[in-house]
Amino acid sequence: MTEWLAVVTITILAVISPGPDFAMVSRNALSHSRKAGLMTALGIGTGVLVHVVYTLLGIGLLVHYSPILLHVLKLTGAAYLIWLGARMLAAHGTDPDIDGTPMALRGVTAFRIGFLTNALNPKTSIFIVSLFVQIVEPGTSMTIRLVYGAFISLIHMAWFAIVGLIFGSAPLRRSLLAWRVWIDRAFGAALVGFGLALIFVN
C-alpha cells in the first residue's frame, strides 16, 4: 500500500507540473478545437507507454545510466520542441468562422504531436526510470509493475484531457480568437524555451 500511494502521489505531482505536454494540449485545444486537445492528450498518454515499456524491459536503466544515450535523447527531444516552437512563432494564423467553428487539425496529426512530444521528452524518461528503480520494490511482480505503468499513462490522459476540455471550450476560444496569432507565438516561445532548457540545463 505504501508503494502504491507513493507511485500515485509522485505521478500526480509530476503530471500536473507545467511542461511541453501542457503547452501542446492547451495550444491545440485553444487554437484548433476541443477534439484536437483531446487527441493530443491521448497521444501524450500513449507516449508515456513507450517509456514504461522500455523501462520494464531494462533498456530504461541503460538510458538512465549511459551519459551518451541520455545526451542523444535530450538533443532529439530538444530539437523536436524547438522545431515545433519555431513553426508556431512563424505562424500567421487564419480566422475561423465567426461562430467559433474549430479550425481544421486532423485527429491523427494532433495525436502524433502529443505522442512525439512525450515520447521524445527525456524528463519523462528519467521520471519513469527513477520511479521504477527508486520507489518500486525489486520484489514487486511484473503484473503490478504493468498496472503502475497503465496507471501512469491513464493519469496523463485524464489530466491533459481535462486541460483540453477547458481550453477547447467554445466561450473561451471565442473570447481569445483575436489573439490567436500571439497565443501561438507565446506557446511557440515556451516550447523553444523548453527545448533550449533541455540542452543547456543539466
PDB file of C-alpha atoms in Angstrom:
ATOM      1  CA  MET A   1       0.000   0.000   0.000  1.00  0.00           C
ATOM      2  CA  THR A   2       2.848   2.397   0.823  1.00  0.00           C
ATOM      3  CA  GLU A   3       4.428   1.724  -2.568  1.00  0.00           C
ATOM      4  CA  TRP A   4       1.124   2.279  -4.344  1.00  0.00           C
ATOM      5  CA  LEU A   5       0.473   5.571  -2.531  1.00  0.00           C
ATOM      6  CA  ALA A   6       3.982   6.758  -3.392  1.00  0.00           C
ATOM      7  CA  VAL A   7       3.511   5.925  -7.061  1.00  0.00           C
ATOM      8  CA  VAL A   8       0.123   7.683  -7.160  1.00  0.00           C
ATOM      9  CA  THR A   9       1.313  10.808  -5.339  1.00  0.00           C
ATOM     10  CA  ILE A  10       4.558  11.247  -7.262  1.00  0.00           C
ATOM     11  CA  THR A  11       2.846  10.601 -10.603  1.00  0.00           C
ATOM     12  CA  ILE A  12       0.078  13.147  -9.999  1.00  0.00           C
ATOM     13  CA  LEU A  13       2.554  15.814  -8.911  1.00  0.00           C
ATOM     14  CA  ALA A  14       4.741  15.141 -11.947  1.00  0.00           C
ATOM     15  CA  VAL A  15       1.818  15.188 -14.396  1.00  0.00           C
ATOM     16  CA  ILE A  16       0.289  18.492 -13.268  1.00  0.00           C
ATOM     17  CA  SER A  17       3.606  20.349 -13.289  1.00  0.00           C
ATOM     18  CA  PRO A  18       3.868  22.707 -16.317  1.00  0.00           C
ATOM     19  CA  GLY A  19       5.876  21.461 -19.267  1.00  0.00           C
ATOM     20  CA  PRO A  20       5.820  20.788 -23.022  1.00  0.00           C
ATOM     21  CA  ASP A  21       2.826  18.415 -22.716  1.00  0.00           C
ATOM     22  CA  PHE A  22       0.692  21.130 -21.111  1.00  0.00           C
ATOM     23  CA  ALA A  23       1.788  23.672 -23.697  1.00  0.00           C
ATOM     24  CA  MET A  24       0.894  21.423 -26.637  1.00  0.00           C
ATOM     25  CA  VAL A  25      -2.509  20.329 -25.325  1.00  0.00           C
ATOM     26  CA  SER A  26      -3.640  23.821 -24.351  1.00  0.00           C
ATOM     27  CA  ARG A  27      -2.373  25.311 -27.603  1.00  0.00           C
ATOM     28  CA  ASN A  28      -4.030  22.711 -29.851  1.00  0.00           C
ATOM     29  CA  ALA A  29      -7.310  22.913 -27.941  1.00  0.00           C
ATOM     30  CA  LEU A  30      -7.340  26.711 -27.912  1.00  0.00           C
ATOM     31  CA  SER A  31      -6.137  27.321 -31.468  1.00  0.00           C
ATOM     32  CA  HIS A  32      -7.934  24.434 -33.158  1.00  0.00           C
ATOM     33  CA  SER A  33     -10.631  22.549 -31.271  1.00  0.00           C
ATOM     34  CA  ARG A  34     -11.547  20.597 -28.177  1.00  0.00           C
ATOM     35  CA  LYS A  35     -11.152  17.385 -30.204  1.00  0.00           C
ATOM     36  CA  ALA A  36      -7.599  18.402 -31.139  1.00  0.00           C
ATOM     37  CA  GLY A  37      -6.808  18.906 -27.463  1.00  0.00           C
ATOM     38  CA  LEU A  38      -8.271  15.532 -26.532  1.00  0.00           C
ATOM     39  CA  MET A  39      -6.388  13.725 -29.304  1.00  0.00           C
ATOM     40  CA  THR A  40      -3.169  15.430 -28.199  1.00  0.00           C
ATOM     41  CA  ALA A  41      -3.858  14.209 -24.647  1.00  0.00           C
ATOM     42  CA  LEU A  42      -4.390  10.686 -25.978  1.00  0.00           C
ATOM     43  CA  GLY A  43      -1.082  10.874 -27.830  1.00  0.00           C
ATOM     44  CA  ILE A  44       0.706  12.035 -24.685  1.00  0.00           C
ATOM     45  CA  GLY A  45      -0.684   9.136 -22.655  1.00  0.00           C
ATOM     46  CA  THR A  46       0.372   6.714 -25.371  1.00  0.00           C
ATOM     47  CA  GLY A  47       3.839   8.273 -25.482  1.00  0.00           C
ATOM     48  CA  VAL A  48       4.194   7.543 -21.763  1.00  0.00           C
ATOM     49  CA  LEU A  49       3.777   3.841 -22.550  1.00  0.00           C
ATOM     50  CA  VAL A  50       6.933   3.974 -24.679  1.00  0.00           C
ATOM     51  CA  HIS A  51       8.943   4.953 -21.594  1.00  0.00           C
ATOM     52  CA  VAL A  52       7.142   2.366 -19.453  1.00  0.00           C
ATOM     53  CA  VAL A  53       7.781  -0.481 -21.894  1.00  0.00           C
ATOM     54  CA  TYR A  54      11.499   0.086 -22.359  1.00  0.00           C
ATOM     55  CA  THR A  55      11.936   0.653 -18.630  1.00  0.00           C
ATOM     56  CA  LEU A  56      10.253  -2.652 -17.798  1.00  0.00           C
ATOM     57  CA  LEU A  57      12.401  -4.344 -20.428  1.00  0.00           C
ATOM     58  CA  GLY A  58      15.517  -2.993 -18.723  1.00  0.00           C
ATOM     59  CA  ILE A  59      16.536  -0.668 -21.531  1.00  0.00           C
ATOM     60  CA  GLY A  60      15.487   2.311 -19.448  1.00  0.00           C
ATOM     61  CA  LEU A  61      18.284   1.575 -16.989  1.00  0.00           C
ATOM     62  CA  LEU A  62      20.798   1.702 -19.827  1.00  0.00           C
ATOM     63  CA  VAL A  63      19.434   5.056 -20.984  1.00  0.00           C
ATOM     64  CA  HIS A  64      19.403   6.378 -17.433  1.00  0.00           C
ATOM     65  CA  TYR A  65      22.982   5.394 -16.632  1.00  0.00           C
ATOM     66  CA  SER A  66      24.530   5.980 -20.057  1.00  0.00           C
ATOM     67  CA  PRO A  67      25.504   9.654 -20.475  1.00  0.00           C
ATOM     68  CA  ILE A  68      25.854   9.272 -24.242  1.00  0.00           C
ATOM     69  CA  LEU A  69      22.423   7.730 -24.808  1.00  0.00           C
ATOM     70  CA  LEU A  70      20.786  10.194 -22.450  1.00  0.00           C
ATOM     71  CA  HIS A  71      22.512  13.072 -24.244  1.00  0.00           C
ATOM     72  CA  VAL A  72      21.275  11.825 -27.622  1.00  0.00           C
ATOM     73  CA  LEU A  73      17.747  11.532 -26.244  1.00  0.00           C
ATOM     74  CA  LYS A  74      17.950  15.052 -24.806  1.00  0.00           C
ATOM     75  CA  LEU A  75      19.145  16.524 -28.093  1.00  0.00           C
ATOM     76  CA  THR A  76      16.462  14.693 -30.084  1.00  0.00           C
ATOM     77  CA  GLY A  77      13.698  15.816 -27.764  1.00  0.00           C
ATOM     78  CA  ALA A  78      15.051  19.367 -27.632  1.00  0.00           C
ATOM     79  CA  ALA A  79      15.284  19.572 -31.429  1.00  0.00           C
ATOM     80  CA  TYR A  80      11.666  18.438 -31.782  1.00  0.00           C
ATOM     81  CA  LEU A  81      10.398  21.003 -29.261  1.00  0.00           C
ATOM     82  CA  ILE A  82      12.418  23.817 -30.853  1.00  0.00           C
ATOM     83  CA  TRP A  83      11.133  22.821 -34.302  1.00  0.00           C
ATOM     84  CA  LEU A  84       7.514  22.872 -33.097  1.00  0.00           C
ATOM     85  CA  GLY A  85       8.057  26.174 -31.316  1.00  0.00           C
ATOM     86  CA  ALA A  86       9.691  27.765 -34.348  1.00  0.00           C
ATOM     87  CA  ARG A  87       6.730  26.758 -36.517  1.00  0.00           C
ATOM     88  CA  MET A  88       4.342  28.402 -34.063  1.00  0.00           C
ATOM     89  CA  LEU A  89       6.449  31.550 -33.916  1.00  0.00           C
ATOM     90  CA  ALA A  90       6.328  31.778 -37.713  1.00  0.00           C
ATOM     91  CA  ALA A  91       2.600  31.016 -37.975  1.00  0.00           C
ATOM     92  CA  HIS A  92       0.299  33.769 -39.240  1.00  0.00           C
ATOM     93  CA  GLY A  93      -2.947  32.002 -38.409  1.00  0.00           C
ATOM     94  CA  THR A  94      -6.265  32.010 -40.222  1.00  0.00           C
ATOM     95  CA  ASP A  95      -9.550  33.192 -38.787  1.00  0.00           C
ATOM     96  CA  PRO A  96     -12.176  30.538 -38.115  1.00  0.00           C
ATOM     97  CA  ASP A  97     -15.840  31.093 -38.806  1.00  0.00           C
ATOM     98  CA  ILE A  98     -17.485  33.832 -36.805  1.00  0.00           C
ATOM     99  CA  ASP A  99     -19.447  31.292 -34.749  1.00  0.00           C
ATOM    100  CA  GLY A 100     -16.204  29.785 -33.452  1.00  0.00           C
ATOM    101  CA  THR A 101     -16.115  26.733 -35.705  1.00  0.00           C
ATOM    102  CA  PRO A 102     -12.802  24.963 -34.998  1.00  0.00           C
ATOM    103  CA  MET A 103     -10.004  25.283 -37.497  1.00  0.00           C
ATOM    104  CA  ALA A 104      -9.040  22.011 -39.080  1.00  0.00           C
ATOM    105  CA  LEU A 105      -6.408  19.869 -37.391  1.00  0.00           C
ATOM    106  CA  ARG A 106      -6.680  16.192 -38.186  1.00  0.00           C
ATOM    107  CA  GLY A 107      -7.079  13.943 -35.185  1.00  0.00           C
ATOM    108  CA  VAL A 108      -4.166  11.786 -36.269  1.00  0.00           C
ATOM    109  CA  THR A 109      -1.953  14.881 -36.539  1.00  0.00           C
ATOM    110  CA  ALA A 110      -2.893  16.056 -33.035  1.00  0.00           C
ATOM    111  CA  PHE A 111      -2.286  12.529 -31.715  1.00  0.00           C
ATOM    112  CA  ARG A 112       1.134  12.384 -33.365  1.00  0.00           C
ATOM    113  CA  ILE A 113       2.129  15.755 -31.923  1.00  0.00           C
ATOM    114  CA  GLY A 114       1.169  14.635 -28.423  1.00  0.00           C
ATOM    115  CA  PHE A 115       2.847  11.259 -28.828  1.00  0.00           C
ATOM    116  CA  LEU A 116       6.164  12.648 -30.053  1.00  0.00           C
ATOM    117  CA  THR A 117       6.159  15.493 -27.527  1.00  0.00           C
ATOM    118  CA  ASN A 118       6.061  12.980 -24.687  1.00  0.00           C
ATOM    119  CA  ALA A 119       7.948  10.044 -26.212  1.00  0.00           C
ATOM    120  CA  LEU A 120      10.909  12.320 -27.029  1.00  0.00           C
ATOM    121  CA  ASN A 121      10.881  14.059 -23.655  1.00  0.00           C
ATOM    122  CA  PRO A 122      13.974  12.925 -21.689  1.00  0.00           C
ATOM    123  CA  LYS A 123      12.466  14.255 -18.464  1.00  0.00           C
ATOM    124  CA  THR A 124       9.647  11.735 -18.779  1.00  0.00           C
ATOM    125  CA  SER A 125      12.224   9.026 -19.378  1.00  0.00           C
ATOM    126  CA  ILE A 126      14.141   9.991 -16.245  1.00  0.00           C
ATOM    127  CA  PHE A 127      10.914  10.200 -14.236  1.00  0.00           C
ATOM    128  CA  ILE A 128       9.677   6.746 -15.278  1.00  0.00           C
ATOM    129  CA  VAL A 129      13.050   5.051 -14.773  1.00  0.00           C
ATOM    130  CA  SER A 130      13.596   6.723 -11.399  1.00  0.00           C
ATOM    131  CA  LEU A 131      10.103   5.801 -10.249  1.00  0.00           C
ATOM    132  CA  PHE A 132      10.555   2.122 -11.038  1.00  0.00           C
ATOM    133  CA  VAL A 133      14.110   2.000  -9.698  1.00  0.00           C
ATOM    134  CA  GLN A 134      13.750   4.023  -6.511  1.00  0.00           C
ATOM    135  CA  ILE A 135      10.098   3.605  -5.494  1.00  0.00           C
ATOM    136  CA  VAL A 136       9.013   0.214  -6.794  1.00  0.00           C
ATOM    137  CA  GLU A 137      10.479  -2.633  -4.762  1.00  0.00           C
ATOM    138  CA  PRO A 138      12.606  -5.240  -6.579  1.00  0.00           C
ATOM    139  CA  GLY A 139      10.209  -7.960  -5.436  1.00  0.00           C
ATOM    140  CA  THR A 140       7.144  -6.304  -6.950  1.00  0.00           C
ATOM    141  CA  SER A 141       5.608  -8.625  -9.530  1.00  0.00           C
ATOM    142  CA  MET A 142       5.592  -7.771 -13.227  1.00  0.00           C
ATOM    143  CA  THR A 143       1.785  -7.717 -13.129  1.00  0.00           C
ATOM    144  CA  ILE A 144       1.803  -4.932 -10.547  1.00  0.00           C
ATOM    145  CA  ARG A 145       4.505  -3.080 -12.476  1.00  0.00           C
ATOM    146  CA  LEU A 146       2.304  -3.228 -15.574  1.00  0.00           C
ATOM    147  CA  VAL A 147      -0.598  -1.875 -13.512  1.00  0.00           C
ATOM    148  CA  TYR A 148       1.622   1.003 -12.380  1.00  0.00           C
ATOM    149  CA  GLY A 149       2.588   1.719 -15.982  1.00  0.00           C
ATOM    150  CA  ALA A 150      -1.026   1.686 -17.128  1.00  0.00           C
ATOM    151  CA  PHE A 151      -1.963   3.977 -14.254  1.00  0.00           C
ATOM    152  CA  ILE A 152       0.769   6.484 -15.147  1.00  0.00           C
ATOM    153  CA  SER A 153      -0.417   6.519 -18.762  1.00  0.00           C
ATOM    154  CA  LEU A 154      -4.093   6.917 -17.803  1.00  0.00           C
ATOM    155  CA  ILE A 155      -3.334   9.751 -15.385  1.00  0.00           C
ATOM    156  CA  HIS A 156      -1.541  11.593 -18.171  1.00  0.00           C
ATOM    157  CA  MET A 157      -4.505  11.069 -20.491  1.00  0.00           C
ATOM    158  CA  ALA A 158      -7.052  12.101 -17.855  1.00  0.00           C
ATOM    159  CA  TRP A 159      -5.248  15.256 -16.719  1.00  0.00           C
ATOM    160  CA  PHE A 160      -4.486  16.519 -20.199  1.00  0.00           C
ATOM    161  CA  ALA A 161      -7.988  15.618 -21.383  1.00  0.00           C
ATOM    162  CA  ILE A 162      -9.247  17.979 -18.664  1.00  0.00           C
ATOM    163  CA  VAL A 163      -6.815  20.632 -19.892  1.00  0.00           C
ATOM    164  CA  GLY A 164      -8.059  20.076 -23.450  1.00  0.00           C
ATOM    165  CA  LEU A 165     -11.691  20.344 -22.417  1.00  0.00           C
ATOM    166  CA  ILE A 166     -11.066  23.595 -20.560  1.00  0.00           C
ATOM    167  CA  PHE A 167      -9.000  25.313 -23.244  1.00  0.00           C
ATOM    168  CA  GLY A 168     -11.179  23.917 -26.014  1.00  0.00           C
ATOM    169  CA  SER A 169     -14.433  25.310 -24.606  1.00  0.00           C
ATOM    170  CA  ALA A 170     -16.288  27.438 -27.160  1.00  0.00           C
ATOM    171  CA  PRO A 171     -16.725  30.536 -24.929  1.00  0.00           C
ATOM    172  CA  LEU A 172     -13.019  30.660 -24.073  1.00  0.00           C
ATOM    173  CA  ARG A 173     -11.968  30.101 -27.679  1.00  0.00           C
ATOM    174  CA  ARG A 174     -14.324  32.810 -28.960  1.00  0.00           C
ATOM    175  CA  SER A 175     -13.050  35.298 -26.403  1.00  0.00           C
ATOM    176  CA  LEU A 176      -9.431  34.697 -27.442  1.00  0.00           C
ATOM    177  CA  LEU A 177      -9.784  34.343 -31.230  1.00  0.00           C
ATOM    178  CA  ALA A 178      -8.476  37.849 -31.882  1.00  0.00           C
ATOM    179  CA  TRP A 179      -5.307  36.955 -30.001  1.00  0.00           C
ATOM    180  CA  ARG A 180      -4.728  33.609 -31.698  1.00  0.00           C
ATOM    181  CA  VAL A 181      -1.525  34.595 -33.517  1.00  0.00           C
ATOM    182  CA  TRP A 182       0.001  35.981 -30.328  1.00  0.00           C
ATOM    183  CA  ILE A 183      -1.147  32.940 -28.356  1.00  0.00           C
ATOM    184  CA  ASP A 184       0.575  30.707 -30.916  1.00  0.00           C
ATOM    185  CA  ARG A 185       3.713  32.786 -30.605  1.00  0.00           C
ATOM    186  CA  ALA A 186       3.596  32.649 -26.813  1.00  0.00           C
ATOM    187  CA  PHE A 187       3.280  28.855 -26.828  1.00  0.00           C
ATOM    188  CA  GLY A 188       5.947  28.680 -29.534  1.00  0.00           C
ATOM    189  CA  ALA A 189       8.334  30.721 -27.414  1.00  0.00           C
ATOM    190  CA  ALA A 190       7.566  28.457 -24.443  1.00  0.00           C
ATOM    191  CA  LEU A 191       8.371  25.317 -26.456  1.00  0.00           C
ATOM    192  CA  VAL A 192      11.610  26.825 -27.753  1.00  0.00           C
ATOM    193  CA  GLY A 193      12.451  27.700 -24.155  1.00  0.00           C
ATOM    194  CA  PHE A 194      11.727  24.142 -23.011  1.00  0.00           C
ATOM    195  CA  GLY A 195      13.912  22.814 -25.819  1.00  0.00           C
ATOM    196  CA  LEU A 196      16.807  25.127 -25.007  1.00  0.00           C
ATOM    197  CA  ALA A 197      16.475  24.225 -21.313  1.00  0.00           C
ATOM    198  CA  LEU A 198      16.857  20.553 -22.189  1.00  0.00           C
ATOM    199  CA  ILE A 199      20.097  21.355 -23.978  1.00  0.00           C
ATOM    200  CA  PHE A 200      21.710  23.720 -21.501  1.00  0.00           C
ATOM    201  CA  VAL A 201      20.239  22.700 -18.130  1.00  0.00           C
ATOM    202  CA  ASN A 202      21.573  19.504 -16.506  1.00  0.00           C
TER     203      ASN A 202
END
